[in-house]
PDB file of C-alpha atoms in Angstrom:
ATOM      1  CA  UNK A   1      91.908 113.449  98.599  1.00  0.00           C
ATOM      2  CA  UNK A   2      92.199 109.715  99.037  1.00  0.00           C
ATOM      3  CA  UNK A   3      88.686 109.118  97.700  1.00  0.00           C
ATOM      4  CA  UNK A   4      89.653 110.436  94.262  1.00  0.00           C
ATOM      5  CA  UNK A   5      92.962 108.548  94.052  1.00  0.00           C
ATOM      6  CA  UNK A   6      91.438 105.680  91.995  1.00  0.00           C
ATOM      7  CA  UNK A   7      89.954 108.186  89.568  1.00  0.00           C
ATOM      8  CA  UNK A   8      93.350 109.860  89.130  1.00  0.00           C
ATOM      9  CA  UNK A   9      94.796 106.403  88.435  1.00  0.00           C
ATOM     10  CA  UNK A  10      91.905 105.753  86.028  1.00  0.00           C
ATOM     11  CA  UNK A  11      93.158 102.631  84.242  1.00  0.00           C
ATOM     12  CA  UNK A  12      96.295 101.877  86.257  1.00  0.00           C
ATOM     13  CA  UNK A  13      96.168  98.181  87.118  1.00  0.00           C
ATOM     14  CA  UNK A  14      99.744  98.062  88.408  1.00  0.00           C
ATOM     15  CA  UNK A  15     100.866  98.888  91.908  1.00  0.00           C
ATOM     16  CA  UNK A  16      99.068  98.573  95.201  1.00  0.00           C
ATOM     17  CA  UNK A  17      96.061 100.179  96.909  1.00  0.00           C
ATOM     18  CA  UNK A  18      95.672 100.187 100.649  1.00  0.00           C
ATOM     19  CA  UNK A  19      92.448  99.302 102.428  1.00  0.00           C
ATOM     20  CA  UNK A  20      91.500 102.878 103.268  1.00  0.00           C
ATOM     21  CA  UNK A  21      91.812 104.035  99.664  1.00  0.00           C
ATOM     22  CA  UNK A  22      89.784 101.062  98.443  1.00  0.00           C
ATOM     23  CA  UNK A  23      86.919 101.266 100.942  1.00  0.00           C
ATOM     24  CA  UNK A  24      86.621 105.062 100.847  1.00  0.00           C
ATOM     25  CA  UNK A  25      86.396 104.912  97.056  1.00  0.00           C
ATOM     26  CA  UNK A  26      83.645 102.271  97.178  1.00  0.00           C
ATOM     27  CA  UNK A  27      81.782 104.215  99.863  1.00  0.00           C
ATOM     28  CA  UNK A  28      81.955 107.333  97.698  1.00  0.00           C
ATOM     29  CA  UNK A  29      80.810 105.417  94.589  1.00  0.00           C
ATOM     30  CA  UNK A  30      77.914 103.841  96.496  1.00  0.00           C
ATOM     31  CA  UNK A  31      76.724 107.168  97.908  1.00  0.00           C
ATOM     32  CA  UNK A  32      77.058 108.861  94.530  1.00  0.00           C
ATOM     33  CA  UNK A  33      75.162 105.966  92.937  1.00  0.00           C
ATOM     34  CA  UNK A  34      72.306 106.424  95.406  1.00  0.00           C
ATOM     35  CA  UNK A  35      72.149 110.143  94.615  1.00  0.00           C
ATOM     36  CA  UNK A  36      72.158 109.451  90.876  1.00  0.00           C
ATOM     37  CA  UNK A  37      69.439 106.803  91.268  1.00  0.00           C
ATOM     38  CA  UNK A  38      67.371 109.344  93.198  1.00  0.00           C
ATOM     39  CA  UNK A  39      67.874 111.933  90.451  1.00  0.00           C
ATOM     40  CA  UNK A  40      66.948 109.309  87.863  1.00  0.00           C
ATOM     41  CA  UNK A  41      63.740 108.641  89.754  1.00  0.00           C
ATOM     42  CA  UNK A  42      62.912 112.334  89.800  1.00  0.00           C
ATOM     43  CA  UNK A  43      63.584 112.623  86.078  1.00  0.00           C
ATOM     44  CA  UNK A  44      61.373 109.624  85.318  1.00  0.00           C
ATOM     45  CA  UNK A  45      58.482 110.917  87.420  1.00  0.00           C
ATOM     46  CA  UNK A  46      58.805 114.372  85.889  1.00  0.00           C
ATOM     47  CA  UNK A  47      58.934 113.096  82.331  1.00  0.00           C
ATOM     48  CA  UNK A  48      56.508 110.224  81.757  1.00  0.00           C
ATOM     49  CA  UNK A  49      55.789 108.333  84.933  1.00  0.00           C
ATOM     50  CA  UNK A  50      57.006 104.978  83.617  1.00  0.00           C
ATOM     51  CA  UNK A  51      60.248 103.698  85.087  1.00  0.00           C
ATOM     52  CA  UNK A  52      63.221 103.416  82.794  1.00  0.00           C
ATOM     53  CA  UNK A  53      66.868 103.789  83.572  1.00  0.00           C
ATOM     54  CA  UNK A  54      67.926 107.167  82.320  1.00  0.00           C
ATOM     55  CA  UNK A  55      71.087 108.198  80.584  1.00  0.00           C
ATOM     56  CA  UNK A  56      72.511 109.504  83.863  1.00  0.00           C
ATOM     57  CA  UNK A  57      72.776 105.997  85.336  1.00  0.00           C
ATOM     58  CA  UNK A  58      74.418 104.605  82.213  1.00  0.00           C
ATOM     59  CA  UNK A  59      77.002 107.380  82.099  1.00  0.00           C
ATOM     60  CA  UNK A  60      77.832 106.882  85.775  1.00  0.00           C
ATOM     61  CA  UNK A  61      78.043 103.082  85.504  1.00  0.00           C
ATOM     62  CA  UNK A  62      80.313 103.070  82.473  1.00  0.00           C
ATOM     63  CA  UNK A  63      82.398 105.973  83.767  1.00  0.00           C
ATOM     64  CA  UNK A  64      83.135 104.293  87.082  1.00  0.00           C
ATOM     65  CA  UNK A  65      83.608 100.744  85.769  1.00  0.00           C
ATOM     66  CA  UNK A  66      87.299 100.937  84.837  1.00  0.00           C
ATOM     67  CA  UNK A  67      88.490 102.768  87.998  1.00  0.00           C
ATOM     68  CA  UNK A  68      86.472 100.336  90.146  1.00  0.00           C
ATOM     69  CA  UNK A  69      88.095  97.302  88.567  1.00  0.00           C
ATOM     70  CA  UNK A  70      91.533  98.948  88.670  1.00  0.00           C
ATOM     71  CA  UNK A  71      91.354  99.776  92.390  1.00  0.00           C
ATOM     72  CA  UNK A  72      90.058  96.264  93.139  1.00  0.00           C
ATOM     73  CA  UNK A  73      93.011  94.737  91.283  1.00  0.00           C
ATOM     74  CA  UNK A  74      95.477  97.048  93.068  1.00  0.00           C
ATOM     75  CA  UNK A  75      93.870  96.095  96.403  1.00  0.00           C
ATOM     76  CA  UNK A  76      94.466  92.426  95.606  1.00  0.00           C
ATOM     77  CA  UNK A  77      98.050  93.306  94.683  1.00  0.00           C
ATOM     78  CA  UNK A  78      98.482  94.832  98.149  1.00  0.00           C
ATOM     79  CA  UNK A  79      97.591  91.465  99.667  1.00  0.00           C
ATOM     80  CA  UNK A  80     100.150  89.836  97.347  1.00  0.00           C
ATOM     81  CA  UNK A  81      97.556  88.248  95.035  1.00  0.00           C
ATOM     82  CA  UNK A  82      97.192  88.487  91.275  1.00  0.00           C
ATOM     83  CA  UNK A  83      94.460  90.622  89.794  1.00  0.00           C
ATOM     84  CA  UNK A  84      92.967  87.506  88.210  1.00  0.00           C
ATOM     85  CA  UNK A  85      91.548  86.684  91.654  1.00  0.00           C
ATOM     86  CA  UNK A  86      88.893  89.252  90.768  1.00  0.00           C
ATOM     87  CA  UNK A  87      87.287  86.660  88.487  1.00  0.00           C
ATOM     88  CA  UNK A  88      86.246  84.706  91.598  1.00  0.00           C
ATOM     89  CA  UNK A  89      83.379  87.217  91.713  1.00  0.00           C
ATOM     90  CA  UNK A  90      81.565  85.204  89.039  1.00  0.00           C
ATOM     91  CA  UNK A  91      81.079  82.217  91.372  1.00  0.00           C
ATOM     92  CA  UNK A  92      77.535  82.846  92.646  1.00  0.00           C
ATOM     93  CA  UNK A  93      77.310  84.148  96.237  1.00  0.00           C
ATOM     94  CA  UNK A  94      80.492  82.472  97.512  1.00  0.00           C
ATOM     95  CA  UNK A  95      82.664  84.395  95.062  1.00  0.00           C
ATOM     96  CA  UNK A  96      81.552  87.824  96.252  1.00  0.00           C
ATOM     97  CA  UNK A  97      81.865  86.849  99.916  1.00  0.00           C
ATOM     98  CA  UNK A  98      85.375  85.466  99.419  1.00  0.00           C
ATOM     99  CA  UNK A  99      86.400  88.559  97.447  1.00  0.00           C
ATOM    100  CA  UNK A 100      85.211  90.836 100.251  1.00  0.00           C
ATOM    101  CA  UNK A 101      87.244  88.747 102.691  1.00  0.00           C
ATOM    102  CA  UNK A 102      90.327  89.126 100.481  1.00  0.00           C
ATOM    103  CA  UNK A 103      89.813  92.881 100.233  1.00  0.00           C
ATOM    104  CA  UNK A 104      89.629  93.087 104.044  1.00  0.00           C
ATOM    105  CA  UNK A 105      92.985  91.395 104.594  1.00  0.00           C
ATOM    106  CA  UNK A 106      95.787  93.600 105.747  1.00  0.00           C
ATOM    107  CA  UNK A 107      98.253  94.568 103.041  1.00  0.00           C
ATOM    108  CA  UNK A 108     101.742  93.161 102.819  1.00  0.00           C
ATOM    109  CA  UNK A 109     103.884  95.270 105.200  1.00  0.00           C
ATOM    110  CA  UNK A 110     106.940  95.027 102.949  1.00  0.00           C
ATOM    111  CA  UNK A 111     107.635  95.520  99.300  1.00  0.00           C
ATOM    112  CA  UNK A 112     106.176  92.714  97.199  1.00  0.00           C
ATOM    113  CA  UNK A 113     106.321  91.833  93.503  1.00  0.00           C
ATOM    114  CA  UNK A 114     103.637  94.428  92.739  1.00  0.00           C
ATOM    115  CA  UNK A 115     105.572  97.388  94.127  1.00  0.00           C
ATOM    116  CA  UNK A 116     106.488  99.334  97.221  1.00  0.00           C
ATOM    117  CA  UNK A 117     104.255  99.940 100.184  1.00  0.00           C
ATOM    118  CA  UNK A 118     101.651 102.571  99.196  1.00  0.00           C
ATOM    119  CA  UNK A 119     102.896 105.939 100.542  1.00  0.00           C
ATOM    120  CA  UNK A 120      99.929 106.528 102.854  1.00  0.00           C
ATOM    121  CA  UNK A 121     100.440 103.059 104.306  1.00  0.00           C
ATOM    122  CA  UNK A 122     103.986 104.042 105.232  1.00  0.00           C
ATOM    123  CA  UNK A 123     103.886 107.355 107.142  1.00  0.00           C
ATOM    124  CA  UNK A 124     107.610 107.204 107.812  1.00  0.00           C
ATOM    125  CA  UNK A 125     108.469 107.838 104.166  1.00  0.00           C
ATOM    126  CA  UNK A 126     105.682 110.363 103.550  1.00  0.00           C
ATOM    127  CA  UNK A 127     106.576 112.529 106.558  1.00  0.00           C
ATOM    128  CA  UNK A 128     110.259 112.563 105.734  1.00  0.00           C
ATOM    129  CA  UNK A 129     111.385 110.543 108.755  1.00  0.00           C
ATOM    130  CA  UNK A 130     114.150 108.032 108.456  1.00  0.00           C
ATOM    131  CA  UNK A 131     113.208 104.540 109.692  1.00  0.00           C
ATOM    132  CA  UNK A 132     116.577 104.073 111.406  1.00  0.00           C
ATOM    133  CA  UNK A 133     116.145 107.370 113.240  1.00  0.00           C
ATOM    134  CA  UNK A 134     112.736 106.274 114.547  1.00  0.00           C
ATOM    135  CA  UNK A 135     114.017 102.910 115.752  1.00  0.00           C
ATOM    136  CA  UNK A 136     116.837 104.741 117.505  1.00  0.00           C
ATOM    137  CA  UNK A 137     114.288 107.002 119.223  1.00  0.00           C
ATOM    138  CA  UNK A 138     112.222 104.014 120.367  1.00  0.00           C
ATOM    139  CA  UNK A 139     115.171 102.000 121.645  1.00  0.00           C
ATOM    140  CA  UNK A 140     116.148 104.463 124.382  1.00  0.00           C
ATOM    141  CA  UNK A 141     115.591 103.540 128.013  1.00  0.00           C
ATOM    142  CA  UNK A 142     113.907 106.834 128.918  1.00  0.00           C
ATOM    143  CA  UNK A 143     110.180 106.550 128.008  1.00  0.00           C
ATOM    144  CA  UNK A 144     109.998 110.268 127.179  1.00  0.00           C
ATOM    145  CA  UNK A 145     112.980 110.239 124.835  1.00  0.00           C
ATOM    146  CA  UNK A 146     110.827 109.578 121.787  1.00  0.00           C
ATOM    147  CA  UNK A 147     108.608 112.604 122.477  1.00  0.00           C
ATOM    148  CA  UNK A 148     111.627 114.809 123.186  1.00  0.00           C
ATOM    149  CA  UNK A 149     113.367 113.750 119.974  1.00  0.00           C
ATOM    150  CA  UNK A 150     110.183 114.076 117.977  1.00  0.00           C
ATOM    151  CA  UNK A 151     109.550 117.607 119.238  1.00  0.00           C
ATOM    152  CA  UNK A 152     113.153 118.622 118.640  1.00  0.00           C
ATOM    153  CA  UNK A 153     113.081 117.268 115.070  1.00  0.00           C
ATOM    154  CA  UNK A 154     109.993 119.273 114.109  1.00  0.00           C
TER     155      UNK A 154
END
């Protein structure tokens, strides 16, 4: 699944990550963090009643730190920026806002210095279609030619 792609590429800071991979991963991490915080709260109430951050939160935070940074750097690579742009986060308030804006930009549609287009971003290569064949299908005068050719190729 696309959500677990950054975890499979645990400390891979090279290459590119498309928007969907990036945002689904952060959504998953946020939801999992809420569940873990809830479980931490239950453990605290059950044990002593005083609030302390339990071991569960620390394990989750340190376990997810490297893949989170790696996918953020790969997302910046997709927009043709260096991973060092991630340090803009440390500028109070403005840094985080600008970083979110950078993460929302559309990725470079062609190959850039950080690698090829991520495979999911380029369905032509992942589905086995040839780009020249698709442009040939689209260039016909008959509007139904593309559908006919597509059905006959499957």
